[in-house]
Amino acid sequence: MEHFSAIQSLCRVGLEQGDARFRRQVERLRDRLKKAGDERDADVLGGLLNSVSGEASLAPSIVEVSRSLVSGDELTANVQAPVDRETSVPLAEIVLEPGLGKPEPIYNETLHLALAGLISEWERTSALQAMGVEPSRSCLFYGPPGTGKTLTAFMLAARLRLPVVNARIDGLVSSFLGTTARNIANLFEFANRYRCMLVLDEFDALAKMRDDPHEVGELKRVVNTLLQNLDARADRGLTIAITNHDGLLDPAVWRRFENHIHIGLPDAQTRLLMLRTFLASLKLNDDVLKMLSFVAGSRSGSDLRTFADSLRRNLALSGDEVSPATVTKATKAILPRLGLGSDDLEPGYLLVKDETSFIGAILHADLGIRQESLAQMLECSQSKVSRSSSEWEARVAQSNAG
Ligand SMILES: Nc1ncnc2c1ncn2[C@@H]1O[C@H](COP(=O)(O)OP(=O)(O)OP(=O)(O)O)[C@@H](O)[C@H]1O
Ligand SMILES: [Mg+2]
């Protein structure tokens, strides 16, 4: 396309403002380019959408959610959360500014679109109501630990300028007969009274009661209470439930949620984006970031954050200047502590114990890392890198033949 590089720059600047309408226009342009067979330019815009979705993601344009969607008294610092009657432990935490001190969640494009769709329903409630449809009000996030589910719920609330009533379901489960059901009823009554987003975290805790034979009767009562309360809340407020074990959820409970969003482990591109963001202060080049992403393997955002923080701490204490070689050295030093190098098939293990295999594996992972950069990271000659690569190929060919 003519003048595409100028269009690309315009799109980048526009996307960084975080306006959802602008983003939609860029998405439309990408789709049109694709349809017209201009795959290369469409991919460039796709990449741009992806990278800015991570950096700018949910925060920039704050949406004031309509009173017709979420009504009720204002939550203030003086309002106390309800407590468990037996133990006096609060049933929920009230978070008045859910975005405060939280990092921006980073997602792949599919997830970004799913969340943007949810936000646009809440943002454009009146457009929906004019057409005689109501926005959905409930969403279940499910996926492995550490993938940013709780973070995402909080960022959604921050984006809508709503305080969060955050209840961990395991905190509602009481050993006193009847108290769990009462806690649930009290929690919902509280959330319905205030203008807030209700977040039900660790939602599978109820399902775990099934494992205890003494709890079966109680569980029935508790699930019924939960269903009744979810139904009663269906036309008021916003509710997000979060679970690691979607398979454990009662199907009737699952059905009560209008949206089910899977927040899975980040893909390779998102991992790279996460590391680029978490390690932004080190100003690492792309090849070093790709090496780190390869070493980290398919880990959660939370693991990558820990990895990045440990790396920064190690570099800070070593007194070394940041360079490809010192970053690799620091990586080798922290891997054993992070459990990233424990399995002998893992890239982290190879980096520490078997450099030849590491070189072969990373060069054949099609990450586009140049041999020259790898030589800098490993402090060896380029010919050593190239020799190791051939040696690895020969070894793989031999083991395939055998
Ligand atoms: N997608 C992500 N983008 C940015 N940071 C992330 C992401 N996922 C996880 N993190 C980092 O990991 C931390 C923990 O994430 P969070 O508690 O939201 O995970 P979770 O999915 O709720 O985990 P669990 O299932 O164990 O409760 C976050 O505070 C953040 O620092
Ligand atoms: Mg969580």
Tab-separated table of C-alpha atoms and ligand atoms in Angstrom:
chain	number	residue	atom	x	y	z
A	1	MET	CA	0.000	0.000	0.000
A	2	GLU	CA	1.274	3.471	-0.877
A	3	HIS	CA	2.528	5.544	2.083
A	4	PHE	CA	2.104	2.547	4.328
A	5	SER	CA	4.984	3.491	6.626
A	6	ALA	CA	3.304	6.863	7.343
A	7	ILE	CA	0.002	5.075	7.982
A	8	GLN	CA	1.808	2.671	10.282
A	9	SER	CA	3.233	5.581	12.323
A	10	LEU	CA	-0.187	7.229	12.511
A	11	CYS	CA	-1.704	3.990	13.739
A	12	ARG	CA	0.972	3.556	16.398
A	13	VAL	CA	0.512	7.081	17.758
A	14	GLY	CA	-3.267	6.710	17.681
A	15	LEU	CA	-3.265	3.293	19.351
A	16	GLU	CA	-1.043	4.536	22.137
A	17	GLN	CA	-3.816	6.961	23.128
A	18	GLY	CA	-5.877	3.884	24.016
A	19	ASP	CA	-9.120	5.070	22.401
A	20	ALA	CA	-11.283	1.994	21.752
A	21	ARG	CA	-12.928	3.597	18.693
A	22	PHE	CA	-9.552	4.325	17.098
A	23	ARG	CA	-8.494	0.773	17.788
A	24	ARG	CA	-11.593	-0.566	16.069
A	25	GLN	CA	-10.784	1.493	12.958
A	26	VAL	CA	-7.243	0.089	12.851
A	27	GLU	CA	-8.672	-3.402	13.212
A	28	ARG	CA	-11.028	-2.722	10.307
A	29	LEU	CA	-8.133	-1.487	8.181
A	30	ARG	CA	-6.146	-4.622	9.020
A	31	ASP	CA	-9.106	-6.826	8.063
A	32	ARG	CA	-9.594	-4.973	4.785
A	33	LEU	CA	-5.927	-5.285	3.887
A	34	LYS	CA	-6.081	-8.984	4.594
A	35	LYS	CA	-9.191	-9.375	2.454
A	36	ALA	CA	-7.498	-7.482	-0.359
A	37	GLY	CA	-4.602	-9.980	-0.196
A	38	ASP	CA	-2.128	-7.523	1.307
A	39	GLU	CA	-1.036	-9.994	3.963
A	40	ARG	CA	2.266	-8.305	4.741
A	41	ASP	CA	0.792	-4.917	5.660
A	42	ALA	CA	-2.104	-6.627	7.480
A	43	ASP	CA	0.438	-8.522	9.582
A	44	VAL	CA	2.311	-5.323	10.397
A	45	LEU	CA	-0.921	-3.738	11.658
A	46	GLY	CA	-1.754	-6.952	13.526
A	47	GLY	CA	1.630	-6.791	15.241
A	48	LEU	CA	1.078	-3.148	16.098
A	49	LEU	CA	-2.347	-3.895	17.557
A	50	ASN	CA	-0.817	-6.708	19.520
A	51	SER	CA	2.099	-4.776	20.905
A	52	VAL	CA	0.121	-1.697	21.823
A	53	SER	CA	-2.620	-3.861	23.292
A	54	GLY	CA	-0.042	-5.047	25.791
A	55	GLU	CA	1.501	-1.756	26.614
A	56	ALA	CA	-1.623	0.354	26.696
A	57	SER	CA	-4.208	-2.376	27.202
A	58	LEU	CA	-7.052	-1.598	29.528
A	59	ALA	CA	-6.072	1.497	31.368
A	60	PRO	CA	-5.867	4.564	29.164
A	61	SER	CA	-9.425	5.526	28.441
A	62	ILE	CA	-11.390	5.348	31.630
A	63	VAL	CA	-15.072	4.773	31.134
A	64	GLU	CA	-17.696	6.119	33.478
A	65	VAL	CA	-20.104	3.256	33.816
A	66	SER	CA	-23.759	4.237	33.577
A	67	ARG	CA	-25.935	4.361	36.690
A	68	SER	CA	-28.514	2.233	34.900
A	69	LEU	CA	-25.905	-0.535	34.780
A	70	VAL	CA	-24.545	-0.263	38.297
A	71	SER	CA	-26.527	1.596	40.915
A	72	GLY	CA	-26.445	1.783	44.700
A	73	ASP	CA	-24.856	3.738	47.531
A	74	GLU	CA	-21.299	4.935	47.141
A	75	LEU	CA	-18.667	2.839	48.908
A	76	THR	CA	-16.361	4.959	51.026
A	77	ALA	CA	-13.484	4.307	53.400
A	78	ASN	CA	-15.996	4.358	56.283
A	79	VAL	CA	-18.042	1.434	55.040
A	80	GLN	CA	-17.193	-1.841	56.777
A	81	ALA	CA	-17.414	-5.164	54.964
A	82	PRO	CA	-19.760	-7.774	56.492
A	83	VAL	CA	-18.110	-10.308	58.775
A	84	ASP	CA	-18.435	-14.002	59.534
A	85	ARG	CA	-20.600	-14.176	62.613
A	86	GLU	CA	-18.617	-16.945	64.267
A	87	THR	CA	-15.108	-15.674	63.644
A	88	SER	CA	-15.623	-11.927	62.969
A	89	VAL	CA	-13.377	-12.268	59.909
A	90	PRO	CA	-14.466	-9.911	57.083
A	91	LEU	CA	-16.211	-11.718	54.232
A	92	ALA	CA	-14.733	-9.401	51.625
A	93	GLU	CA	-12.110	-6.808	51.082
A	94	ILE	CA	-13.286	-3.424	49.848
A	95	VAL	CA	-10.882	-1.987	47.292
A	96	LEU	CA	-11.784	1.608	46.535
A	97	GLU	CA	-9.092	2.097	43.898
A	98	PRO	CA	-8.581	-1.290	42.288
A	99	GLY	CA	-6.049	-0.028	39.712
A	100	LEU	CA	-3.737	1.557	42.258
A	101	GLY	CA	-0.241	0.079	42.266
A	102	LYS	CA	-1.181	-2.677	39.827
A	103	PRO	CA	0.786	-3.362	36.652
A	104	GLU	CA	-0.955	-3.255	33.303
A	105	PRO	CA	-2.088	-6.720	32.258
A	106	ILE	CA	-0.578	-7.902	28.973
A	107	TYR	CA	-2.521	-10.202	26.673
A	108	ASN	CA	-2.551	-11.716	23.251
A	109	GLU	CA	-4.882	-10.243	20.719
A	110	THR	CA	-7.696	-12.780	21.136
A	111	LEU	CA	-7.945	-12.112	24.834
A	112	HIS	CA	-7.602	-8.416	24.331
A	113	LEU	CA	-10.553	-8.495	21.916
A	114	ALA	CA	-12.664	-10.573	24.306
A	115	LEU	CA	-12.098	-8.066	27.106
A	116	ALA	CA	-12.567	-5.075	24.827
A	117	GLY	CA	-15.918	-6.560	23.775
A	118	LEU	CA	-16.972	-6.835	27.397
A	119	ILE	CA	-15.916	-3.276	28.118
A	120	SER	CA	-17.697	-1.941	25.090
A	121	GLU	CA	-20.968	-3.484	26.311
A	122	TRP	CA	-20.535	-1.674	29.607
A	123	GLU	CA	-19.340	1.483	27.931
A	124	ARG	CA	-22.193	1.665	25.465
A	125	THR	CA	-25.074	0.494	27.611
A	126	SER	CA	-27.453	3.126	26.262
A	127	ALA	CA	-26.799	2.048	22.642
A	128	LEU	CA	-27.710	-1.505	23.650
A	129	GLN	CA	-30.784	-0.441	25.579
A	130	ALA	CA	-31.975	1.659	22.624
A	131	MET	CA	-32.036	-1.581	20.649
A	132	GLY	CA	-33.950	-3.344	23.411
A	133	VAL	CA	-31.056	-5.488	24.688
A	134	GLU	CA	-29.384	-5.385	28.041
A	135	PRO	CA	-25.615	-5.616	28.472
A	136	SER	CA	-24.316	-8.788	30.077
A	137	ARG	CA	-23.403	-8.346	33.711
A	138	SER	CA	-21.465	-11.390	34.686
A	139	CYS	CA	-18.277	-13.022	33.591
A	140	LEU	CA	-16.278	-16.040	34.691
A	141	PHE	CA	-12.494	-15.972	34.240
A	142	TYR	CA	-10.869	-19.373	34.251
A	143	GLY	CA	-7.354	-20.593	33.608
A	144	PRO	CA	-4.119	-21.741	35.227
A	145	PRO	CA	-2.579	-20.033	38.266
A	146	GLY	CA	-0.647	-16.810	37.825
A	147	THR	CA	-2.034	-15.841	34.441
A	148	GLY	CA	-3.450	-12.501	35.569
A	149	LYS	CA	-7.092	-13.373	36.285
A	150	THR	CA	-7.360	-11.393	39.514
A	151	LEU	CA	-5.299	-8.582	38.006
A	152	THR	CA	-7.661	-8.443	35.018
A	153	ALA	CA	-10.778	-8.272	37.188
A	154	PHE	CA	-9.264	-5.362	39.105
A	155	MET	CA	-8.179	-3.580	35.941
A	156	LEU	CA	-11.692	-3.910	34.498
A	157	ALA	CA	-13.121	-2.326	37.639
A	158	ALA	CA	-10.482	0.415	37.507
A	159	ARG	CA	-11.328	1.052	33.900
A	160	LEU	CA	-15.010	1.436	34.822
A	161	ARG	CA	-14.129	3.529	37.883
A	162	LEU	CA	-15.886	1.074	40.164
A	163	PRO	CA	-14.649	-0.033	43.562
A	164	VAL	CA	-14.273	-3.777	44.041
A	165	VAL	CA	-15.894	-5.932	46.692
A	166	ASN	CA	-13.413	-8.769	46.602
A	167	ALA	CA	-14.468	-12.000	48.266
A	168	ARG	CA	-12.334	-15.090	48.286
A	169	ILE	CA	-14.819	-17.903	48.379
A	170	ASP	CA	-12.577	-20.056	50.552
A	171	GLY	CA	-12.907	-17.285	53.143
A	172	LEU	CA	-16.695	-17.699	53.167
A	173	VAL	CA	-16.580	-21.420	53.791
A	174	SER	CA	-17.150	-21.959	57.474
A	175	SER	CA	-16.900	-25.090	59.532
A	176	PHE	CA	-20.143	-24.163	61.281
A	177	LEU	CA	-23.225	-25.717	59.806
A	178	GLY	CA	-25.342	-23.144	58.010
A	179	THR	CA	-22.796	-20.371	58.325
A	180	THR	CA	-21.362	-20.709	54.803
A	181	ALA	CA	-24.798	-20.174	53.240
A	182	ARG	CA	-25.428	-17.244	55.557
A	183	ASN	CA	-22.061	-15.714	54.654
A	184	ILE	CA	-22.890	-15.937	50.963
A	185	ALA	CA	-26.276	-14.311	51.473
A	186	ASN	CA	-24.724	-11.510	53.554
A	187	LEU	CA	-22.000	-10.925	51.006
A	188	PHE	CA	-24.479	-10.566	48.129
A	189	GLU	CA	-26.768	-8.377	50.181
A	190	PHE	CA	-23.826	-6.073	50.848
A	191	ALA	CA	-22.656	-6.021	47.198
A	192	ASN	CA	-26.205	-5.313	45.994
A	193	ARG	CA	-26.506	-2.333	48.303
A	194	TYR	CA	-23.405	-0.565	46.918
A	195	ARG	CA	-22.230	0.653	43.536
A	196	CYS	CA	-19.381	-1.789	42.963
A	197	MET	CA	-18.013	-4.701	41.030
A	198	LEU	CA	-18.376	-7.962	42.953
A	199	VAL	CA	-15.355	-10.227	42.461
A	200	LEU	CA	-15.733	-13.808	43.623
A	201	ASP	CA	-12.183	-15.129	43.677
A	202	GLU	CA	-11.058	-18.750	44.152
A	203	PHE	CA	-14.549	-19.715	43.089
A	204	ASP	CA	-13.773	-23.428	43.049
A	205	ALA	CA	-13.400	-23.505	46.846
A	206	LEU	CA	-17.059	-24.507	47.081
A	207	ALA	CA	-16.533	-27.461	44.807
A	208	LYS	CA	-13.807	-28.707	47.151
A	209	MET	CA	-16.442	-29.164	49.854
A	210	ARG	CA	-17.622	-32.122	47.766
A	211	ASP	CA	-14.520	-34.051	48.762
A	212	ASP	CA	-15.576	-34.015	52.383
A	213	PRO	CA	-18.386	-36.552	53.045
A	214	HIS	CA	-19.609	-34.544	56.046
A	215	GLU	CA	-20.136	-31.542	53.820
A	216	VAL	CA	-22.437	-33.039	51.173
A	217	GLY	CA	-25.714	-31.846	52.711
A	218	GLU	CA	-24.211	-28.471	53.494
A	219	LEU	CA	-22.824	-28.171	49.968
A	220	LYS	CA	-26.297	-28.589	48.452
A	221	ARG	CA	-27.598	-25.810	50.632
A	222	VAL	CA	-24.622	-23.595	49.830
A	223	VAL	CA	-24.871	-24.125	46.067
A	224	ASN	CA	-28.600	-23.376	46.196
A	225	THR	CA	-27.948	-20.171	48.101
A	226	LEU	CA	-25.281	-19.205	45.600
A	227	LEU	CA	-27.585	-19.875	42.637
A	228	GLN	CA	-30.417	-17.875	44.197
A	229	ASN	CA	-28.108	-14.966	44.935
A	230	LEU	CA	-26.545	-15.018	41.474
A	231	ASP	CA	-30.054	-15.011	39.962
A	232	ALA	CA	-31.144	-12.131	42.152
A	233	ARG	CA	-28.050	-10.182	41.120
A	234	ALA	CA	-28.535	-10.962	37.422
A	235	ASP	CA	-30.105	-7.571	36.682
A	236	ARG	CA	-27.983	-5.433	38.969
A	237	GLY	CA	-24.301	-4.651	39.365
A	238	LEU	CA	-21.434	-6.460	37.708
A	239	THR	CA	-20.091	-9.781	38.930
A	240	ILE	CA	-16.843	-11.484	38.041
A	241	ALA	CA	-16.015	-14.960	39.289
A	242	ILE	CA	-12.531	-16.420	39.029
A	243	THR	CA	-11.401	-20.014	39.126
A	244	ASN	CA	-8.357	-22.164	38.400
A	245	HIS	CA	-10.421	-25.327	38.157
A	246	ASP	CA	-13.349	-24.711	35.847
A	247	GLY	CA	-13.896	-28.475	35.614
A	248	LEU	CA	-14.854	-28.588	39.304
A	249	LEU	CA	-17.645	-26.058	38.983
A	250	ASP	CA	-21.223	-27.160	39.218
A	251	PRO	CA	-22.722	-26.818	35.675
A	252	ALA	CA	-25.657	-24.874	37.131
A	253	VAL	CA	-23.227	-22.344	38.604
A	254	TRP	CA	-21.240	-22.172	35.338
A	255	ARG	CA	-24.454	-21.441	33.409
A	256	ARG	CA	-25.243	-18.454	35.621
A	257	PHE	CA	-22.384	-16.516	33.989
A	258	GLU	CA	-23.090	-14.910	30.657
A	259	ASN	CA	-19.436	-14.716	29.569
A	260	HIS	CA	-16.703	-17.294	30.092
A	261	ILE	CA	-13.234	-16.003	29.340
A	262	HIS	CA	-10.278	-18.343	29.358
A	263	ILE	CA	-7.107	-16.629	30.533
A	264	GLY	CA	-4.439	-19.104	29.563
A	265	LEU	CA	-0.651	-19.215	29.641
A	266	PRO	CA	0.853	-16.517	27.429
A	267	ASP	CA	1.900	-17.531	23.900
A	268	ALA	CA	5.462	-16.918	22.655
A	269	GLN	CA	4.718	-13.426	21.326
A	270	THR	CA	2.978	-12.360	24.529
A	271	ARG	CA	5.797	-13.774	26.653
A	272	LEU	CA	8.237	-11.662	24.722
A	273	LEU	CA	6.056	-8.606	25.196
A	274	MET	CA	5.814	-9.312	28.933
A	275	LEU	CA	9.573	-9.623	29.312
A	276	ARG	CA	10.099	-6.487	27.232
A	277	THR	CA	7.747	-4.624	29.579
A	278	PHE	CA	8.983	-6.120	32.861
A	279	LEU	CA	12.619	-5.528	31.875
A	280	ALA	CA	12.096	-2.185	30.121
A	281	SER	CA	14.543	-0.422	32.444
A	282	LEU	CA	17.411	-2.648	31.219
A	283	LYS	CA	16.883	-1.626	27.572
A	284	LEU	CA	17.745	-5.104	26.275
A	285	ASN	CA	17.887	-5.815	22.560
A	286	ASP	CA	15.328	-8.143	20.998
A	287	ASP	CA	17.706	-11.091	20.647
A	288	VAL	CA	18.464	-11.063	24.381
A	289	LEU	CA	14.746	-10.828	25.174
A	290	LYS	CA	14.053	-13.741	22.841
A	291	MET	CA	16.740	-15.775	24.614
A	292	LEU	CA	15.155	-15.003	27.997
A	293	SER	CA	11.710	-15.870	26.702
A	294	PHE	CA	13.068	-19.168	25.353
A	295	VAL	CA	14.715	-19.952	28.681
A	296	ALA	CA	11.553	-19.147	30.619
A	297	GLY	CA	9.528	-21.568	28.479
A	298	SER	CA	5.748	-21.670	28.688
A	299	ARG	CA	5.373	-20.015	32.073
A	300	SER	CA	2.636	-17.806	33.458
A	301	GLY	CA	2.784	-14.019	33.602
A	302	SER	CA	3.359	-14.313	37.331
A	303	ASP	CA	6.388	-16.604	36.811
A	304	LEU	CA	7.761	-14.252	34.171
A	305	ARG	CA	7.371	-11.321	36.536
A	306	THR	CA	9.292	-13.214	39.245
A	307	PHE	CA	11.951	-14.195	36.712
A	308	ALA	CA	12.326	-10.586	35.525
A	309	ASP	CA	12.472	-9.201	39.076
A	310	SER	CA	15.105	-11.751	40.148
A	311	LEU	CA	17.157	-10.964	37.080
A	312	ARG	CA	17.079	-7.244	37.830
A	313	ARG	CA	18.025	-7.854	41.459
A	314	ASN	CA	20.916	-10.112	40.493
A	315	LEU	CA	22.243	-7.574	37.987
A	316	ALA	CA	21.907	-4.750	40.491
A	317	LEU	CA	23.864	-6.634	43.159
A	318	SER	CA	26.552	-7.965	40.808
A	319	GLY	CA	27.667	-4.454	39.935
A	320	ASP	CA	28.077	-5.610	36.312
A	321	GLU	CA	27.100	-3.305	33.507
A	322	VAL	CA	24.053	-4.544	31.627
A	323	SER	CA	25.161	-6.356	28.460
A	324	PRO	CA	24.094	-9.526	26.618
A	325	ALA	CA	26.855	-11.433	28.427
A	326	THR	CA	26.044	-10.195	31.935
A	327	VAL	CA	22.317	-10.803	31.421
A	328	THR	CA	23.084	-14.406	30.424
A	329	LYS	CA	25.382	-14.797	33.411
A	330	ALA	CA	22.698	-13.450	35.751
A	331	THR	CA	20.115	-15.738	34.135
A	332	LYS	CA	22.299	-18.781	34.771
A	333	ALA	CA	22.739	-17.721	38.383
A	334	ILE	CA	19.051	-17.322	39.160
A	335	LEU	CA	17.615	-20.285	37.242
A	336	PRO	CA	18.233	-22.916	39.912
A	337	ARG	CA	16.396	-20.767	42.463
A	338	LEU	CA	13.350	-20.327	40.251
A	339	GLY	CA	12.833	-23.983	39.471
A	340	LEU	CA	13.164	-23.105	35.803
A	341	GLY	CA	16.118	-25.321	35.165
A	342	SER	CA	15.056	-28.479	36.916
A	343	ASP	CA	13.806	-30.702	34.110
A	344	ASP	CA	16.626	-31.908	31.866
A	345	LEU	CA	14.620	-31.177	28.732
A	346	GLU	CA	14.054	-27.585	29.669
A	347	PRO	CA	15.963	-24.785	27.959
A	348	GLY	CA	16.931	-23.384	31.380
A	349	TYR	CA	18.625	-26.659	32.295
A	350	LEU	CA	20.427	-26.729	28.958
A	351	LEU	CA	21.701	-23.194	29.382
A	352	VAL	CA	23.278	-24.093	32.702
A	353	LYS	CA	24.448	-27.638	32.006
A	354	ASP	CA	24.804	-28.273	28.272
A	355	GLU	CA	25.679	-25.235	26.205
A	356	THR	CA	25.984	-27.136	22.924
A	357	SER	CA	22.419	-28.424	23.174
A	358	PHE	CA	21.255	-25.011	24.279
A	359	ILE	CA	22.755	-23.399	21.176
A	360	GLY	CA	21.257	-26.036	18.901
A	361	ALA	CA	17.834	-25.871	20.504
A	362	ILE	CA	17.572	-22.097	20.532
A	363	LEU	CA	18.795	-21.682	16.955
A	364	HIS	CA	16.354	-24.309	15.737
A	365	ALA	CA	13.414	-22.806	17.604
A	366	ASP	CA	12.971	-20.316	14.748
A	367	LEU	CA	13.058	-17.271	16.970
A	368	GLY	CA	15.184	-15.348	14.492
A	369	ILE	CA	18.100	-14.989	16.924
A	370	ARG	CA	21.324	-14.201	15.072
A	371	GLN	CA	24.351	-16.420	15.699
A	372	GLU	CA	26.426	-13.305	16.311
A	373	SER	CA	24.132	-12.162	19.162
A	374	LEU	CA	24.115	-15.618	20.672
A	375	ALA	CA	27.925	-15.621	20.656
A	376	GLN	CA	27.866	-12.307	22.567
A	377	MET	CA	25.412	-13.655	25.119
A	378	LEU	CA	27.426	-16.818	25.699
A	379	GLU	CA	30.783	-15.062	25.464
A	380	CYS	CA	32.120	-17.390	22.813
A	381	SER	CA	33.140	-17.124	19.190
A	382	GLN	CA	30.625	-17.215	16.376
A	383	SER	CA	32.378	-20.270	14.973
A	384	LYS	CA	31.775	-22.077	18.288
A	385	VAL	CA	28.058	-21.247	17.952
A	386	SER	CA	27.978	-22.529	14.410
A	387	ARG	CA	29.927	-25.704	15.350
A	388	SER	CA	27.617	-26.391	18.281
A	389	SER	CA	24.610	-25.969	16.054
A	390	SER	CA	25.920	-28.544	13.542
A	391	GLU	CA	26.876	-30.900	16.363
A	392	TRP	CA	23.365	-30.628	17.797
A	393	GLU	CA	21.812	-31.287	14.377
A	394	ALA	CA	23.979	-34.397	13.985
A	395	ARG	CA	22.974	-35.606	17.452
A	396	VAL	CA	19.276	-35.090	16.737
A	397	ALA	CA	19.560	-36.841	13.365
A	398	GLN	CA	21.319	-39.762	15.037
A	399	SER	CA	18.732	-40.105	17.792
A	400	ASN	CA	15.922	-39.897	15.191
A	401	ALA	CA	17.573	-42.632	13.161
A	402	GLY	CA	18.041	-44.781	16.255
B	1	LIG	N1	-1.171	-11.122	31.771
B	1	LIG	C1	-0.376	-10.508	32.650
B	1	LIG	N2	0.133	-9.286	32.390
B	1	LIG	C2	0.940	-8.676	33.267
B	1	LIG	N3	1.290	-9.178	34.456
B	1	LIG	C3	0.824	-10.389	34.778
B	1	LIG	C4	-0.035	-11.112	33.894
B	1	LIG	N4	-0.346	-12.276	34.481
B	1	LIG	C5	0.261	-12.281	35.669
B	1	LIG	N5	0.966	-11.158	35.862
B	1	LIG	C6	1.783	-10.834	37.059
B	1	LIG	O1	1.537	-11.852	38.021
B	1	LIG	C7	0.880	-11.334	39.178
B	1	LIG	C8	-0.159	-12.305	39.663
B	1	LIG	O2	-1.264	-12.332	38.776
B	1	LIG	P1	-2.723	-12.707	39.289
B	1	LIG	O3	-2.761	-12.779	40.763
B	1	LIG	O4	-3.707	-11.826	38.629
B	1	LIG	O5	-2.860	-14.167	38.713
B	1	LIG	P2	-4.102	-15.166	38.860
B	1	LIG	O6	-4.401	-15.697	37.486
B	1	LIG	O7	-5.209	-14.500	39.586
B	1	LIG	O8	-3.432	-16.321	39.717
B	1	LIG	P3	-4.133	-17.366	40.739
B	1	LIG	O9	-4.949	-18.280	39.872
B	1	LIG	O10	-2.966	-18.054	41.347
B	1	LIG	O11	-4.948	-16.572	41.705
B	1	LIG	C9	0.318	-10.001	38.741
B	1	LIG	O12	0.200	-9.101	39.799
B	1	LIG	C10	1.342	-9.554	37.707
B	1	LIG	O13	2.465	-8.978	38.324
B	2	MG	MG	-6.035	-14.882	41.458
